[in-house]
Amino acid sequence: MLETIEKWVIDNGPVWAALVATIFTWISTAAGAGLVFFFKKMHRGLLDGMLGFTGGVMVAASFWSLLAPSIEMSEKYYPDYPWMPAAVGFMSGAIFLFILDKSLPHLHINFREGESEGVKTQLHKSWLLVLAITLHNIPEGLAVGVLFGAASLGLEDASVSAAIALAMGIAIQNFPEGFAVAMPLRRTGMSRWRSFYYGQLSAVVEPIAGVVGALSVIYMQSILPFALAFAAGAMIFVVVEEVIPETQRDKYTDIAVLGFIGGFIVMMILDVAFG
């Protein structure tokens, strides 16, 4: 099965592969959001555990799928300063998300409406929640696209199987993420269809970011180590600034931590097994 997918990726190119992979992660988000058709309430401990799982996947992916290949490539291309591309790229990704975080109006899950961040706006709470998860999904889409772009160049440190493993990991954590967006909206009295619509909408940005990431490394190969680290820095910023605080607002912090560890292990196994 994996060999068939790898052949398809090679035959169709990294841009199509990144697009299909991120559409798959989008569908996973929609599937999670679709649980609102079956449930109206969700236990807060389950929500925090799901969010913790999301954070664990993102941290593991940041290292094994992005930072480690960036450092290995840097040792070949920049032997005198092998730390430089990873450090500069990582910081740039964090600063990029910092700017988006301060500019884009959004509301973290589990936060009250008066605690919204970014520029002041009159947007409804539902849109603010969607925009918050959209911030999560931008670096995820970029990461998948950059890794598929790197694999297309035939580099030893970035294989197609590693890109597939990353896409699988992102899809796995997107399922509870879609659920985590849609259920709070449903709990406020919003209809099932509208809750589902807003829940899946948060991942629409992933295919766009994936294509941008793939194109950037194909046409600017010299930036590849920087691009991988950039995606890692953006993901870590999201985890520390948004995902972890979202899980620390109630009495289920231990469940969130266990979820984080579980997500980390799942992504680590995927990357080591396939990468």
Short mmCIF file of C-alpha atoms in Angstrom, two decimals:
data_model
loop_
_atom_site.label_atom_id
_atom_site.label_comp_id
_atom_site.label_asym_id
_atom_site.label_seq_id
_atom_site.Cartn_x
_atom_site.Cartn_y
_atom_site.Cartn_z
CA MET A 1 0.00 0.00 0.00
CA LEU A 2 2.76 2.44 0.99
CA GLU A 3 4.73 1.62 -2.15
CA THR A 4 1.65 2.36 -4.28
CA ILE A 5 1.19 5.73 -2.62
CA GLU A 6 4.88 6.57 -3.02
CA LYS A 7 4.70 5.70 -6.73
CA TRP A 8 1.65 7.92 -7.17
CA VAL A 9 3.43 10.81 -5.45
CA ILE A 10 6.49 10.42 -7.68
CA ASP A 11 4.36 10.17 -10.83
CA ASN A 12 2.17 13.18 -10.03
CA GLY A 13 4.70 15.52 -8.42
CA PRO A 14 4.94 17.21 -5.02
CA VAL A 15 2.35 19.93 -5.60
CA TRP A 16 -0.44 17.49 -6.38
CA ALA A 17 0.78 15.22 -3.58
CA ALA A 18 0.75 18.10 -1.08
CA LEU A 19 -2.71 19.17 -2.27
CA VAL A 20 -4.17 15.66 -1.96
CA ALA A 21 -2.50 15.08 1.41
CA THR A 22 -3.81 18.32 2.89
CA ILE A 23 -7.28 17.74 1.44
CA PHE A 24 -7.11 14.43 3.32
CA THR A 25 -6.24 16.26 6.55
CA TRP A 26 -9.10 18.68 5.86
CA ILE A 27 -11.51 15.75 5.43
CA SER A 28 -10.29 14.36 8.74
CA THR A 29 -11.22 17.65 10.40
CA ALA A 30 -14.64 17.51 8.76
CA ALA A 31 -15.13 13.93 9.99
CA GLY A 32 -14.39 15.04 13.54
CA ALA A 33 -16.75 17.99 13.21
CA GLY A 34 -19.40 15.58 11.90
CA LEU A 35 -19.71 14.03 15.36
CA VAL A 36 -22.03 16.93 16.23
CA PHE A 37 -24.74 15.06 14.32
CA PHE A 38 -24.57 12.34 16.97
CA PHE A 39 -23.70 14.22 20.16
CA LYS A 40 -24.75 17.55 21.68
CA LYS A 41 -22.47 17.55 24.71
CA MET A 42 -18.89 16.54 25.33
CA HIS A 43 -17.23 15.96 28.67
CA ARG A 44 -14.69 18.68 29.42
CA GLY A 45 -12.06 16.10 30.34
CA LEU A 46 -12.44 14.48 26.90
CA LEU A 47 -12.07 17.84 25.20
CA ASP A 48 -8.92 18.68 27.14
CA GLY A 49 -7.49 15.24 26.43
CA MET A 50 -8.13 15.70 22.71
CA LEU A 51 -6.47 19.10 22.71
CA GLY A 52 -3.50 17.67 24.60
CA PHE A 53 -3.25 14.88 22.00
CA THR A 54 -3.17 17.54 19.27
CA GLY A 55 -0.31 19.32 20.99
CA GLY A 56 1.68 16.11 21.39
CA VAL A 57 1.38 15.27 17.69
CA MET A 58 2.49 18.77 16.71
CA VAL A 59 5.55 18.76 18.99
CA ALA A 60 6.69 15.31 17.85
CA ALA A 61 6.16 16.23 14.19
CA SER A 62 8.11 19.45 14.69
CA PHE A 63 11.20 17.53 15.72
CA TRP A 64 11.20 14.22 13.86
CA SER A 65 9.58 15.37 10.62
CA LEU A 66 10.96 18.91 10.37
CA LEU A 67 13.80 20.00 12.66
CA ALA A 68 15.85 16.79 12.47
CA PRO A 69 15.86 16.75 8.62
CA SER A 70 16.63 20.48 8.61
CA ILE A 71 19.69 19.98 10.81
CA GLU A 72 20.89 16.98 8.78
CA MET A 73 20.59 18.93 5.51
CA SER A 74 22.34 21.92 7.06
CA GLU A 75 25.35 19.77 7.91
CA LYS A 76 25.76 19.09 4.20
CA TYR A 77 24.95 22.52 2.76
CA TYR A 78 26.33 24.69 5.57
CA PRO A 79 29.12 22.59 7.15
CA ASP A 80 30.67 25.58 8.91
CA TYR A 81 27.37 26.71 10.47
CA PRO A 82 25.09 23.64 10.58
CA TRP A 83 23.02 25.18 13.36
CA MET A 84 22.26 28.40 11.47
CA PRO A 85 19.44 27.38 9.04
CA ALA A 86 17.53 25.50 11.72
CA ALA A 87 17.90 28.33 14.26
CA VAL A 88 17.00 31.10 11.80
CA GLY A 89 14.14 29.15 10.26
CA PHE A 90 12.72 28.11 13.64
CA MET A 91 12.77 31.70 14.93
CA SER A 92 11.27 33.03 11.69
CA GLY A 93 8.37 30.56 11.89
CA ALA A 94 7.65 31.54 15.48
CA ILE A 95 7.77 35.26 14.63
CA PHE A 96 5.48 34.69 11.64
CA LEU A 97 2.85 33.05 13.86
CA PHE A 98 3.38 35.71 16.52
CA ILE A 99 2.49 38.39 13.97
CA LEU A 100 -0.56 36.44 12.81
CA ASP A 101 -1.61 35.89 16.41
CA LYS A 102 -1.50 39.62 17.11
CA SER A 103 -3.19 40.57 13.83
CA LEU A 104 -5.91 37.96 13.34
CA PRO A 105 -8.92 38.22 15.66
CA HIS A 106 -9.54 34.84 17.31
CA LEU A 107 -10.81 33.16 20.45
CA HIS A 108 -9.15 30.11 21.97
CA ILE A 109 -11.25 27.07 22.77
CA ASN A 110 -12.39 27.10 26.44
CA PHE A 111 -11.84 30.88 26.67
CA ARG A 112 -14.60 33.39 27.36
CA GLU A 113 -15.70 35.74 24.58
CA GLY A 114 -14.17 38.73 26.35
CA GLU A 115 -10.76 37.02 26.18
CA SER A 116 -10.48 37.14 22.39
CA GLU A 117 -7.07 38.05 20.96
CA GLY A 118 -5.79 39.96 17.95
CA VAL A 119 -7.28 43.16 16.60
CA LYS A 120 -10.61 44.21 18.03
CA THR A 121 -13.58 43.06 16.02
CA GLN A 122 -17.34 42.60 16.16
CA LEU A 123 -17.15 39.11 14.70
CA HIS A 124 -19.39 36.47 16.26
CA LYS A 125 -17.84 34.01 18.70
CA SER A 126 -18.22 31.19 16.17
CA TRP A 127 -15.99 32.97 13.67
CA LEU A 128 -13.45 33.78 16.36
CA LEU A 129 -13.21 30.08 17.27
CA VAL A 130 -12.79 29.11 13.62
CA LEU A 131 -10.03 31.68 13.18
CA ALA A 132 -8.23 30.33 16.25
CA ILE A 133 -8.10 26.81 14.81
CA THR A 134 -7.15 28.26 11.43
CA LEU A 135 -4.00 29.55 13.13
CA HIS A 136 -3.29 25.96 14.19
CA ASN A 137 -3.74 24.68 10.66
CA ILE A 138 -1.53 27.11 8.74
CA PRO A 139 1.78 25.62 10.01
CA GLU A 140 0.38 22.10 9.67
CA GLY A 141 -0.39 22.63 5.98
CA LEU A 142 2.98 24.29 5.43
CA ALA A 143 4.78 21.39 7.09
CA VAL A 144 3.13 18.79 4.87
CA GLY A 145 3.76 20.84 1.72
CA VAL A 146 7.41 21.57 2.55
CA LEU A 147 8.14 17.93 3.32
CA PHE A 148 6.55 16.71 0.08
CA GLY A 149 8.51 19.37 -1.79
CA ALA A 150 11.73 18.23 -0.12
CA ALA A 151 11.00 14.58 -0.91
CA SER A 152 10.44 15.46 -4.59
CA LEU A 153 14.03 16.71 -4.81
CA GLY A 154 15.26 13.21 -4.02
CA LEU A 155 17.00 14.21 -0.82
CA GLU A 156 18.04 11.38 1.46
CA ASP A 157 16.86 13.18 4.59
CA ALA A 158 13.32 13.84 3.31
CA SER A 159 11.58 10.77 1.91
CA VAL A 160 8.10 10.43 0.48
CA SER A 161 7.27 7.94 3.24
CA ALA A 162 8.23 10.54 5.87
CA ALA A 163 5.93 13.08 4.20
CA ILE A 164 3.12 10.52 4.17
CA ALA A 165 3.74 9.76 7.86
CA LEU A 166 3.48 13.47 8.68
CA ALA A 167 0.23 13.81 6.72
CA MET A 168 -1.17 10.79 8.56
CA GLY A 169 -0.18 12.26 11.92
CA ILE A 170 -1.74 15.62 11.11
CA ALA A 171 -4.92 13.90 9.92
CA ILE A 172 -5.15 11.86 13.13
CA GLN A 173 -4.89 14.95 15.33
CA ASN A 174 -7.25 16.95 13.07
CA PHE A 175 -10.11 14.56 13.84
CA PRO A 176 -10.40 15.55 17.53
CA GLU A 177 -9.59 19.14 16.56
CA GLY A 178 -12.68 19.32 14.33
CA PHE A 179 -14.74 17.81 17.14
CA ALA A 180 -13.27 20.31 19.61
CA VAL A 181 -14.38 23.25 17.45
CA ALA A 182 -17.84 22.00 16.49
CA MET A 183 -18.99 20.78 19.91
CA PRO A 184 -18.63 24.09 21.79
CA LEU A 185 -20.63 25.76 19.01
CA ARG A 186 -23.33 23.12 19.26
CA ARG A 187 -23.39 23.56 23.04
CA THR A 188 -24.21 27.26 22.60
CA GLY A 189 -27.40 26.32 20.73
CA MET A 190 -26.14 26.53 17.15
CA SER A 191 -27.72 24.03 14.74
CA ARG A 192 -25.92 20.80 13.92
CA TRP A 193 -25.33 21.81 10.32
CA ARG A 194 -23.90 25.21 11.22
CA SER A 195 -21.71 23.70 13.91
CA PHE A 196 -20.40 21.18 11.39
CA TYR A 197 -19.86 23.90 8.79
CA TYR A 198 -17.79 26.07 11.12
CA GLY A 199 -15.91 23.05 12.46
CA GLN A 200 -14.67 21.87 9.07
CA LEU A 201 -14.11 25.40 7.80
CA SER A 202 -11.15 25.82 10.14
CA ALA A 203 -9.08 23.37 8.05
CA VAL A 204 -9.77 24.89 4.62
CA VAL A 205 -6.49 26.78 4.88
CA GLU A 206 -4.42 23.56 5.02
CA PRO A 207 -4.56 22.73 1.27
CA ILE A 208 -3.62 26.33 0.44
CA ALA A 209 -0.68 26.33 2.86
CA GLY A 210 0.38 22.88 1.64
CA VAL A 211 0.62 23.97 -1.99
CA VAL A 212 2.49 27.15 -0.99
CA GLY A 213 4.97 25.08 1.04
CA ALA A 214 5.59 22.60 -1.79
CA LEU A 215 6.08 25.32 -4.40
CA SER A 216 8.43 27.33 -2.19
CA VAL A 217 10.99 24.56 -1.78
CA ILE A 218 10.74 23.34 -5.38
CA TYR A 219 11.57 26.73 -6.87
CA MET A 220 13.87 27.88 -4.08
CA GLN A 221 15.82 24.76 -3.14
CA SER A 222 18.43 26.68 -1.18
CA ILE A 223 15.85 27.62 1.45
CA LEU A 224 14.83 24.02 2.17
CA PRO A 225 16.56 23.65 5.58
CA PHE A 226 15.15 27.06 6.55
CA ALA A 227 11.65 26.11 5.34
CA LEU A 228 11.54 22.89 7.34
CA ALA A 229 12.63 24.71 10.50
CA PHE A 230 10.20 27.55 9.73
CA ALA A 231 7.27 25.13 9.79
CA ALA A 232 8.58 23.61 13.04
CA GLY A 233 8.88 27.01 14.73
CA ALA A 234 5.36 27.94 13.67
CA MET A 235 3.96 24.69 15.05
CA ILE A 236 5.76 24.99 18.38
CA PHE A 237 4.50 28.56 18.76
CA VAL A 238 0.94 27.35 18.25
CA VAL A 239 1.34 24.58 20.83
CA VAL A 240 2.83 26.79 23.53
CA GLU A 241 0.74 29.90 22.92
CA GLU A 242 -2.63 28.30 22.14
CA VAL A 243 -3.00 24.54 22.54
CA ILE A 244 -1.47 24.12 26.01
CA PRO A 245 -3.27 27.15 27.57
CA GLU A 246 -6.56 25.80 26.18
CA THR A 247 -6.08 22.61 28.22
CA GLN A 248 -5.20 24.34 31.51
CA ARG A 249 -8.50 26.10 32.21
CA ASP A 250 -10.22 23.40 34.27
CA LYS A 251 -9.53 20.49 36.60
CA TYR A 252 -8.61 18.02 33.85
CA THR A 253 -5.01 19.10 33.35
CA ASP A 254 -3.67 15.61 34.07
CA ILE A 255 -5.89 14.17 31.33
CA ALA A 256 -4.57 16.83 28.96
CA VAL A 257 -0.98 15.90 29.82
CA LEU A 258 -1.68 12.21 29.22
CA GLY A 259 -3.31 13.15 25.91
CA PHE A 260 -0.21 15.15 25.00
CA ILE A 261 2.05 12.18 25.76
CA GLY A 262 -0.21 9.88 23.75
CA GLY A 263 -0.15 12.21 20.75
CA PHE A 264 3.62 12.56 20.97
CA ILE A 265 4.07 8.77 21.01
CA VAL A 266 1.70 8.23 18.08
CA MET A 267 3.49 10.78 15.88
CA MET A 268 6.92 9.50 16.94
CA ILE A 269 5.98 5.94 16.01
CA LEU A 270 4.57 7.04 12.65
CA ASP A 271 7.65 9.05 11.75
CA VAL A 272 10.18 6.46 12.88
CA ALA A 273 8.26 3.58 11.30
CA PHE A 274 7.66 5.28 7.94
CA GLY A 275 10.39 7.92 7.87
#
